[in-house]
Short mmCIF file of C-alpha atoms in Angstrom, two decimals:
data_model
loop_
_atom_site.label_atom_id
_atom_site.label_comp_id
_atom_site.label_asym_id
_atom_site.label_seq_id
_atom_site.Cartn_x
_atom_site.Cartn_y
_atom_site.Cartn_z
CA MET A 1 34.54 81.37 -26.60
CA GLN A 2 34.83 80.72 -22.85
CA LEU A 3 31.04 80.79 -22.63
CA ILE A 4 30.75 78.18 -25.41
CA LYS A 5 33.29 75.93 -23.64
CA LYS A 6 31.35 76.17 -20.40
CA ILE A 7 28.11 75.25 -22.15
CA PHE A 8 29.63 72.04 -23.56
CA ILE A 9 31.43 70.95 -20.38
CA PHE A 10 29.57 68.03 -18.69
CA PRO A 11 29.25 68.14 -14.93
CA ARG A 12 31.53 65.55 -13.35
CA SER A 13 28.55 63.78 -11.77
CA LEU A 14 27.30 62.85 -15.23
CA TYR A 15 30.42 60.78 -15.85
CA PHE A 16 29.38 58.58 -12.90
CA LEU A 17 25.66 58.59 -13.72
CA LEU A 18 26.03 57.76 -17.41
CA PRO A 19 27.05 54.07 -16.90
CA ILE A 20 24.23 53.67 -14.37
CA ILE A 21 21.73 55.16 -16.83
CA ILE A 22 22.95 52.80 -19.56
CA ILE A 23 22.69 49.74 -17.26
CA ILE A 24 19.19 50.74 -16.10
CA GLY A 25 18.16 51.23 -19.73
CA PHE A 26 19.57 47.80 -20.63
CA ILE A 27 17.72 46.14 -17.75
CA PHE A 28 14.47 47.94 -18.57
CA THR A 29 14.68 46.98 -22.24
CA ASN A 30 15.27 43.33 -21.38
CA LEU A 31 12.51 43.14 -18.78
CA MET A 32 10.05 44.74 -21.19
CA SER A 33 10.61 41.71 -23.41
CA ASN A 34 8.12 39.35 -21.80
CA SER A 35 9.07 36.28 -23.80
CA VAL A 36 9.86 33.23 -21.71
CA GLU A 37 12.35 30.77 -23.15
CA VAL A 38 12.53 27.01 -22.87
CA SER A 39 16.28 26.55 -22.86
CA SER A 40 16.42 22.75 -22.43
CA ILE A 41 14.27 19.60 -22.44
CA GLU A 42 15.46 16.29 -21.01
CA PHE A 43 13.54 13.00 -21.12
CA ILE A 44 13.31 11.48 -17.62
CA GLY A 45 11.14 8.41 -17.99
CA GLU A 46 8.12 6.53 -19.30
CA ALA A 47 5.30 4.64 -17.59
CA THR A 48 2.27 2.81 -18.92
CA LEU A 49 -0.94 1.63 -17.33
CA PRO A 50 -1.83 -2.06 -17.75
CA LYS A 51 -3.99 -2.74 -20.79
CA GLY A 52 -7.68 -3.06 -19.98
CA LEU A 53 -7.11 -1.81 -16.42
CA ILE A 54 -10.40 -1.77 -14.49
CA PHE A 55 -10.65 0.83 -11.74
CA GLN A 56 -13.82 1.28 -9.69
CA LYS A 57 -15.66 -0.96 -12.17
CA MET A 58 -14.63 1.23 -15.14
CA GLU A 59 -11.96 0.64 -17.75
CA ILE A 60 -9.30 3.35 -17.74
CA GLY A 61 -8.61 4.59 -21.25
CA GLY A 62 -9.03 7.36 -23.78
CA LEU A 63 -6.98 9.79 -21.65
CA SER A 64 -6.69 12.73 -24.02
CA GLY A 65 -6.03 15.65 -21.67
CA ILE A 66 -4.29 16.18 -18.32
CA THR A 67 -3.88 18.97 -15.78
CA TYR A 68 -1.93 19.25 -12.51
CA ASN A 69 -2.94 20.42 -9.03
CA THR A 70 0.10 21.86 -7.25
CA LYS A 71 -1.68 21.95 -3.87
CA SER A 72 -2.47 18.24 -3.75
CA ASN A 73 0.26 16.95 -6.10
CA LEU A 74 -2.45 15.16 -8.09
CA TYR A 75 -3.31 15.04 -11.77
CA TYR A 76 -6.71 15.04 -13.44
CA ALA A 77 -6.99 13.22 -16.77
CA ILE A 78 -10.09 13.43 -18.97
CA SER A 79 -11.35 10.38 -20.85
CA ASP A 80 -12.79 10.85 -24.34
CA ASP A 81 -15.06 7.83 -23.94
CA ARG A 82 -18.36 8.87 -25.53
CA GLY A 83 -20.34 6.87 -23.02
CA GLN A 84 -19.65 3.50 -24.59
CA LYS A 85 -17.65 2.11 -21.66
CA ALA A 86 -19.08 4.31 -18.91
CA ALA A 87 -20.46 7.81 -18.43
CA ALA A 88 -18.30 10.86 -19.24
CA ARG A 89 -15.63 11.15 -16.54
CA PHE A 90 -12.17 12.24 -15.46
CA TYR A 91 -9.61 10.33 -13.42
CA THR A 92 -7.44 11.51 -10.55
CA LEU A 93 -3.90 10.12 -10.77
CA LYS A 94 -0.69 10.13 -8.76
CA ILE A 95 2.52 10.38 -10.80
CA ASP A 96 5.64 9.79 -8.74
CA LEU A 97 8.52 12.09 -9.69
CA SER A 98 10.01 12.23 -6.19
CA LYS A 99 13.32 10.73 -7.36
CA GLY A 100 13.64 13.10 -10.29
CA VAL A 101 12.65 10.43 -12.81
CA LEU A 102 9.47 8.61 -13.82
CA GLN A 103 9.72 4.89 -13.15
CA LYS A 104 7.71 2.33 -15.11
CA VAL A 105 5.38 1.73 -12.14
CA GLY A 106 5.12 5.38 -11.16
CA ILE A 107 1.41 5.86 -11.98
CA THR A 108 -1.38 5.22 -9.46
CA PRO A 109 -5.13 5.78 -10.10
CA VAL A 110 -6.72 7.51 -7.10
CA SER A 111 -10.35 8.15 -8.01
CA VAL A 112 -12.80 8.65 -10.85
CA THR A 113 -15.30 11.52 -11.11
CA THR A 114 -18.41 11.21 -13.28
CA LEU A 115 -19.48 14.39 -15.07
CA LEU A 116 -23.02 15.63 -14.41
CA ASN A 117 -24.94 18.12 -16.52
CA GLU A 118 -26.72 21.23 -15.21
CA ASN A 119 -29.62 19.06 -14.07
CA GLY A 120 -27.33 16.79 -12.06
CA GLN A 121 -27.73 13.92 -14.56
CA THR A 122 -25.02 11.97 -16.40
CA PHE A 123 -24.54 12.87 -20.04
CA ARG A 124 -26.25 10.56 -22.52
CA PRO A 125 -24.10 8.15 -24.56
CA GLY A 126 -22.79 9.96 -27.66
CA GLU A 127 -23.60 13.40 -26.23
CA THR A 128 -19.98 14.23 -25.36
CA ASP A 129 -16.49 13.75 -26.74
CA THR A 130 -14.51 15.22 -23.86
CA GLU A 131 -10.91 15.94 -24.87
CA GLY A 132 -9.38 18.85 -22.92
CA ILE A 133 -9.15 19.66 -19.20
CA ALA A 134 -7.73 22.65 -17.29
CA LEU A 135 -7.69 23.35 -13.56
CA THR A 136 -8.91 26.65 -12.08
CA ASN A 137 -8.11 28.14 -8.67
CA LYS A 138 -11.69 27.52 -7.48
CA GLU A 139 -11.66 23.72 -7.01
CA THR A 140 -13.12 23.33 -10.48
CA VAL A 141 -11.98 22.23 -13.91
CA PHE A 142 -12.92 23.39 -17.38
CA ILE A 143 -13.51 20.56 -19.85
CA SER A 144 -13.90 20.78 -23.62
CA SER A 145 -15.96 18.48 -25.83
CA GLU A 146 -15.65 18.13 -29.59
CA GLY A 147 -19.34 17.36 -30.02
CA ASP A 148 -20.48 15.33 -33.02
CA VAL A 149 -20.80 16.98 -36.42
CA VAL A 150 -22.71 14.07 -37.94
CA LYS A 151 -25.39 14.32 -35.23
CA LEU A 152 -25.17 18.14 -35.16
CA ILE A 153 -24.13 18.05 -31.50
CA ASN A 154 -22.26 21.26 -30.76
CA PRO A 155 -18.85 21.34 -29.09
CA PHE A 156 -18.76 22.79 -25.60
CA ILE A 157 -16.47 24.23 -22.94
CA LYS A 158 -17.94 23.77 -19.46
CA GLU A 159 -16.77 24.25 -15.88
CA PHE A 160 -17.31 21.35 -13.47
CA SER A 161 -16.88 20.90 -9.73
CA LEU A 162 -13.80 18.86 -8.81
CA SER A 163 -15.56 17.15 -5.95
CA SER A 164 -19.02 16.42 -7.37
CA GLY A 165 -18.43 16.57 -11.13
CA LYS A 166 -21.48 18.85 -11.44
CA GLU A 167 -21.65 21.35 -14.30
CA ILE A 168 -21.34 24.96 -13.13
CA VAL A 169 -20.81 27.21 -16.16
CA THR A 170 -21.03 26.86 -19.94
CA LEU A 171 -18.92 29.20 -22.06
CA PRO A 172 -20.50 30.58 -25.25
CA ILE A 173 -19.05 29.21 -28.51
CA PRO A 174 -18.83 31.69 -31.43
CA ASN A 175 -21.21 30.76 -34.23
CA LYS A 176 -18.44 30.27 -36.80
CA PHE A 177 -17.30 27.15 -34.89
CA LEU A 178 -20.71 25.48 -34.77
CA PRO A 179 -21.55 22.83 -37.38
CA ASP A 180 -24.49 23.25 -39.72
CA LYS A 181 -26.63 20.69 -41.50
CA ASN A 182 -25.28 21.73 -44.92
CA GLY A 183 -21.67 21.09 -43.95
CA GLN A 184 -20.59 24.52 -45.16
CA LYS A 185 -19.10 25.86 -41.95
CA GLY A 186 -17.91 25.04 -38.47
CA ILE A 187 -15.75 22.33 -36.97
CA ARG A 188 -14.85 19.09 -38.69
CA ASN A 189 -15.90 15.89 -36.98
CA ASN A 190 -13.38 14.76 -34.34
CA LEU A 191 -11.09 17.71 -35.22
CA ALA A 192 -12.42 20.37 -32.87
CA PHE A 193 -11.61 21.49 -29.31
CA GLU A 194 -9.02 18.94 -28.19
CA SER A 195 -6.89 21.49 -26.36
CA LEU A 196 -7.57 23.49 -23.20
CA THR A 197 -5.32 25.63 -21.00
CA ILE A 198 -5.62 28.47 -18.49
CA THR A 199 -3.00 31.18 -17.90
CA PRO A 200 -1.19 31.15 -14.53
CA ASP A 201 -3.10 34.26 -13.37
CA LYS A 202 -6.37 32.37 -14.12
CA LYS A 203 -7.69 35.30 -16.18
CA HIS A 204 -7.72 33.72 -19.62
CA LEU A 205 -8.61 30.33 -21.07
CA PHE A 206 -7.45 29.12 -24.47
CA THR A 207 -8.58 26.31 -26.72
CA ALA A 208 -7.92 25.54 -30.37
CA THR A 209 -9.36 23.55 -33.22
CA GLU A 210 -7.35 20.46 -34.04
CA ASN A 211 -7.71 21.22 -37.77
CA ALA A 212 -9.19 24.00 -39.87
CA LEU A 213 -12.82 25.02 -39.74
CA ILE A 214 -14.58 23.99 -42.95
CA GLN A 215 -14.75 27.62 -44.13
CA ASP A 216 -11.08 28.23 -43.26
CA GLY A 217 -9.25 25.64 -45.37
CA VAL A 218 -8.41 22.00 -45.81
CA ALA A 219 -7.89 19.39 -43.14
CA ALA A 220 -4.32 18.14 -42.79
CA LYS A 221 -3.15 15.82 -45.55
CA PRO A 222 0.21 14.20 -46.31
CA ASN A 223 2.70 17.05 -46.81
CA ILE A 224 -0.03 19.66 -46.17
CA GLY A 225 -0.66 21.43 -42.85
CA SER A 226 -3.98 22.86 -41.67
CA PRO A 227 -4.91 26.41 -40.52
CA CYS A 228 -6.28 26.02 -36.99
CA ARG A 229 -7.83 28.71 -34.83
CA ILE A 230 -6.76 29.48 -31.26
CA LEU A 231 -9.73 30.84 -29.29
CA GLN A 232 -9.13 33.08 -26.27
CA TYR A 233 -11.68 33.55 -23.47
CA ASN A 234 -11.74 36.21 -20.76
CA LEU A 235 -12.57 34.32 -17.55
CA LEU A 236 -13.51 37.56 -15.77
CA ASN A 237 -16.70 37.67 -17.86
CA ASN A 238 -16.61 34.17 -19.46
CA GLN A 239 -16.74 35.66 -22.95
CA PRO A 240 -14.67 34.84 -26.07
CA GLU A 241 -12.58 37.84 -27.06
CA LYS A 242 -9.82 36.96 -29.55
CA GLU A 243 -8.84 34.36 -32.13
CA PHE A 244 -5.49 33.61 -33.74
CA LEU A 245 -4.28 31.61 -36.72
CA TYR A 246 -2.14 28.57 -35.92
CA GLN A 247 -0.69 26.69 -38.90
CA THR A 248 0.16 23.04 -38.26
CA GLU A 249 3.28 21.58 -39.82
CA PRO A 250 3.06 19.54 -43.02
CA VAL A 251 3.96 15.93 -42.27
CA ALA A 252 5.45 13.53 -44.78
CA PRO A 253 4.27 9.92 -44.28
CA PHE A 254 6.97 7.29 -44.10
CA LEU A 255 6.16 3.92 -45.68
CA ASN A 256 2.42 4.49 -45.30
CA LEU A 257 1.37 1.02 -46.41
CA ILE A 258 -2.10 1.13 -44.84
CA GLY A 259 -3.14 4.47 -46.36
CA LYS A 260 -4.29 6.05 -43.11
CA PHE A 261 -3.11 9.54 -42.15
CA ALA A 262 -4.11 12.01 -39.43
CA SER A 263 -2.38 15.14 -38.17
CA GLY A 264 -3.31 18.07 -35.99
CA LEU A 265 -3.07 20.15 -32.82
CA PRO A 266 -4.28 18.13 -29.79
CA ASP A 267 -3.15 20.39 -26.93
CA LEU A 268 -1.84 23.75 -25.75
CA LEU A 269 -0.19 24.69 -22.45
CA ALA A 270 0.06 28.32 -21.24
CA LEU A 271 3.54 29.14 -19.93
CA ASP A 272 2.80 32.67 -18.72
CA ASN A 273 0.23 35.47 -18.86
CA GLN A 274 1.72 37.15 -21.94
CA GLY A 275 0.68 34.72 -24.66
CA HIS A 276 3.43 32.09 -24.66
CA PHE A 277 2.57 28.40 -24.87
CA LEU A 278 3.80 24.93 -25.49
CA SER A 279 1.90 23.22 -28.29
CA LEU A 280 1.68 19.56 -29.13
CA GLU A 281 1.34 18.40 -32.73
CA ARG A 282 0.50 14.75 -33.27
CA SER A 283 0.46 12.81 -36.53
CA PHE A 284 -0.30 9.22 -37.43
CA THR A 285 1.70 8.47 -40.53
CA GLY A 286 0.80 4.86 -41.19
CA LEU A 287 3.94 3.63 -39.45
CA GLY A 288 3.63 4.85 -35.88
CA PHE A 289 3.15 8.32 -34.44
CA ALA A 290 5.09 11.53 -35.01
CA ILE A 291 4.90 13.89 -32.00
CA SER A 292 6.40 17.39 -31.93
CA LEU A 293 6.62 19.96 -29.16
CA PHE A 294 6.67 23.67 -30.09
CA LYS A 295 7.03 26.96 -28.28
CA VAL A 296 4.28 29.32 -29.43
CA SER A 297 3.97 33.09 -29.10
CA LEU A 298 0.95 35.30 -29.82
CA GLU A 299 3.21 38.34 -30.07
CA GLY A 300 2.53 40.15 -33.35
CA ALA A 301 -0.20 37.68 -34.39
CA ASP A 302 -3.37 39.15 -35.88
CA ASP A 303 -6.67 38.86 -34.04
CA ILE A 304 -9.01 37.15 -36.53
CA HIS A 305 -12.18 36.89 -34.43
CA ASN A 306 -14.00 39.22 -36.85
CA ILE A 307 -13.13 37.01 -39.84
CA ASP A 308 -15.75 34.29 -40.28
CA SER A 309 -13.97 32.57 -43.17
CA LEU A 310 -10.26 32.58 -43.97
CA LEU A 311 -11.08 31.37 -47.50
CA ALA A 312 -13.12 34.53 -48.07
CA VAL A 313 -10.15 36.85 -47.42
CA ASP A 314 -6.53 37.02 -48.50
CA SER A 315 -5.14 34.94 -45.65
CA LYS A 316 -1.58 35.61 -46.84
CA ASN A 317 -1.89 39.02 -45.18
CA ILE A 318 -2.81 37.47 -41.81
CA LYS A 319 0.06 37.10 -39.36
CA PRO A 320 -0.17 33.70 -37.65
CA VAL A 321 1.23 32.88 -34.22
CA GLN A 322 4.97 32.37 -34.05
CA LYS A 323 6.22 28.80 -33.62
CA LYS A 324 9.58 27.30 -32.71
CA LEU A 325 10.26 23.57 -32.70
CA LEU A 326 11.57 22.47 -29.30
CA LEU A 327 11.58 18.69 -29.62
CA ASP A 328 10.73 15.99 -32.14
CA LEU A 329 9.84 13.12 -29.84
CA ARG A 330 10.93 10.61 -32.45
CA THR A 331 14.48 11.48 -31.35
CA ILE A 332 14.01 9.94 -27.89
CA ASP A 333 14.44 6.19 -27.41
CA VAL A 334 10.75 5.38 -26.87
CA LEU A 335 8.06 3.76 -28.99
CA LEU A 336 5.53 6.58 -29.14
CA ASP A 337 1.81 6.10 -28.76
CA ASN A 338 -1.08 8.49 -29.42
CA ILE A 339 0.14 11.44 -27.29
CA GLU A 340 -2.67 13.99 -26.92
CA GLY A 341 -2.23 15.85 -23.61
CA LEU A 342 0.42 17.77 -21.70
CA THR A 343 0.77 19.65 -18.43
CA LEU A 344 3.46 21.12 -16.21
CA GLY A 345 4.02 18.94 -13.16
CA PRO A 346 5.84 19.66 -9.88
CA LYS A 347 9.33 20.99 -9.41
CA LEU A 348 11.83 18.13 -9.38
CA PRO A 349 14.31 17.52 -6.53
CA ASP A 350 16.96 19.56 -8.38
CA GLY A 351 14.59 22.53 -8.63
CA GLN A 352 13.86 22.14 -12.32
CA GLN A 353 10.36 22.04 -13.81
CA SER A 354 8.71 18.79 -14.86
CA LEU A 355 6.51 18.28 -17.91
CA ILE A 356 4.07 15.40 -18.36
CA LEU A 357 2.65 14.04 -21.63
CA ILE A 358 -0.14 11.44 -21.84
CA SER A 359 -1.55 9.24 -24.60
CA ASP A 360 -5.07 8.29 -25.62
CA ASN A 361 -5.14 4.52 -26.20
CA ASN A 362 -8.54 4.69 -27.93
CA PHE A 363 -9.51 1.62 -25.85
CA ASN A 364 -7.55 -0.31 -28.46
CA SER A 365 -5.75 -3.48 -27.34
CA LEU A 366 -2.87 -2.61 -29.70
CA GLN A 367 -2.27 0.74 -27.99
CA ARG A 368 -1.15 1.86 -24.52
CA THR A 369 -1.95 4.54 -21.97
CA GLN A 370 1.54 6.03 -22.02
CA ILE A 371 2.91 8.75 -19.75
CA LEU A 372 6.16 10.50 -20.67
CA ALA A 373 8.05 12.77 -18.25
CA PHE A 374 10.55 15.51 -19.08
CA LYS A 375 12.70 17.98 -17.22
CA ILE A 376 12.48 21.42 -18.81
CA LYS A 377 14.18 24.70 -18.04
CA ILE A 378 11.88 27.70 -18.46
CA GLU A 379 13.58 31.07 -18.14
CA ASN A 380 11.77 34.35 -17.64
CA PRO A 381 13.28 37.68 -18.83
CA LEU A 382 14.88 38.47 -15.44
CA ILE A 383 16.69 35.12 -15.23
CA ARG A 384 17.91 35.48 -18.81
CA LEU A 385 19.19 38.98 -18.04
CA LEU A 386 21.02 37.88 -14.89
CA ARG A 387 22.56 35.00 -16.83
CA ARG A 388 23.88 37.47 -19.40
CA LEU A 389 25.22 39.91 -16.82
CA PHE A 390 26.70 37.23 -14.53
CA PRO A 391 27.61 34.15 -16.64
CA SER A 392 29.37 32.50 -13.70
CA LEU A 393 26.17 32.33 -11.62
CA ASN A 394 24.53 28.91 -11.58
CA LEU A 395 20.94 30.01 -12.28
#
């Protein structure tokens, strides 16, 4: 009996180590959860560019994507002009957030860069529909084009020099995305690669179709969403490697007297290297625009790159990306325009992160080039853990 008692007596040191082991286990479990959280979003201002603004003999407009350079505190905004106003180009802008807010005159054009193809020539009118832009760490930008289904012009994702605008690299596009003359597969016209983002470690690039591929399902309709594809590239070898299903939200038109309706996914923004994004969904409902901001996670989502057609399989068994609504922009006191692009900006004077959204005015006199600024709080797993352990800390 004494032997049995001795066997089941814990050494005294274990009584001290046990709480430490539990705490370490708690910390390890929390840090293994890589999910970042956006805990708050605060609107901090709006600015618009003058209508018909001419800069360096070119009209500024069609700004459908934006990216931020932390080193220079400058922004690059891509125009989706198909060569009707001027050659394909992106603009360099200053956006003044130095006072922690965006004032109505806080936007300054700095320069314009014309895009040149691999032969050093400007792109022909109608050859491009440039929509997305993402900055690398090599003084270059990747730019996406939707192409033109009617003319059988393929979409592209190309890397260009920041200084010269010269094409450097073209990424291969999987065949399932390319249009065909029979209209049986590929992208829908003007509903292709609007979005473009690169992870902070610069190892992966992501784009997405604005609506479903023809062989994947229907385009968005009133009260009906559309199954988009997120396409992931490995920038170490410039090859596509994964695809994911992203389902846009069904949108109910409100007093749609003119009968026009459009809805889709115009942009993505990588928050970290573990597959967490902000996504922008934009709808025209006949009476203004509906803009929603979501947090997106690839965690648990199925890789569908080997599936050429979602209609040919039981798509109910496919796990899409996870989505969480962060903000319906109709709740802020601003008349919304055609918001199509977003990027993280600089840290604000109070240390919080800024977020910039930009609109495509379609070179329409009834629309505006609108820039919206927000203050957002993005928490990584360590900050969330410290906040739980020490609630009194002002983190």
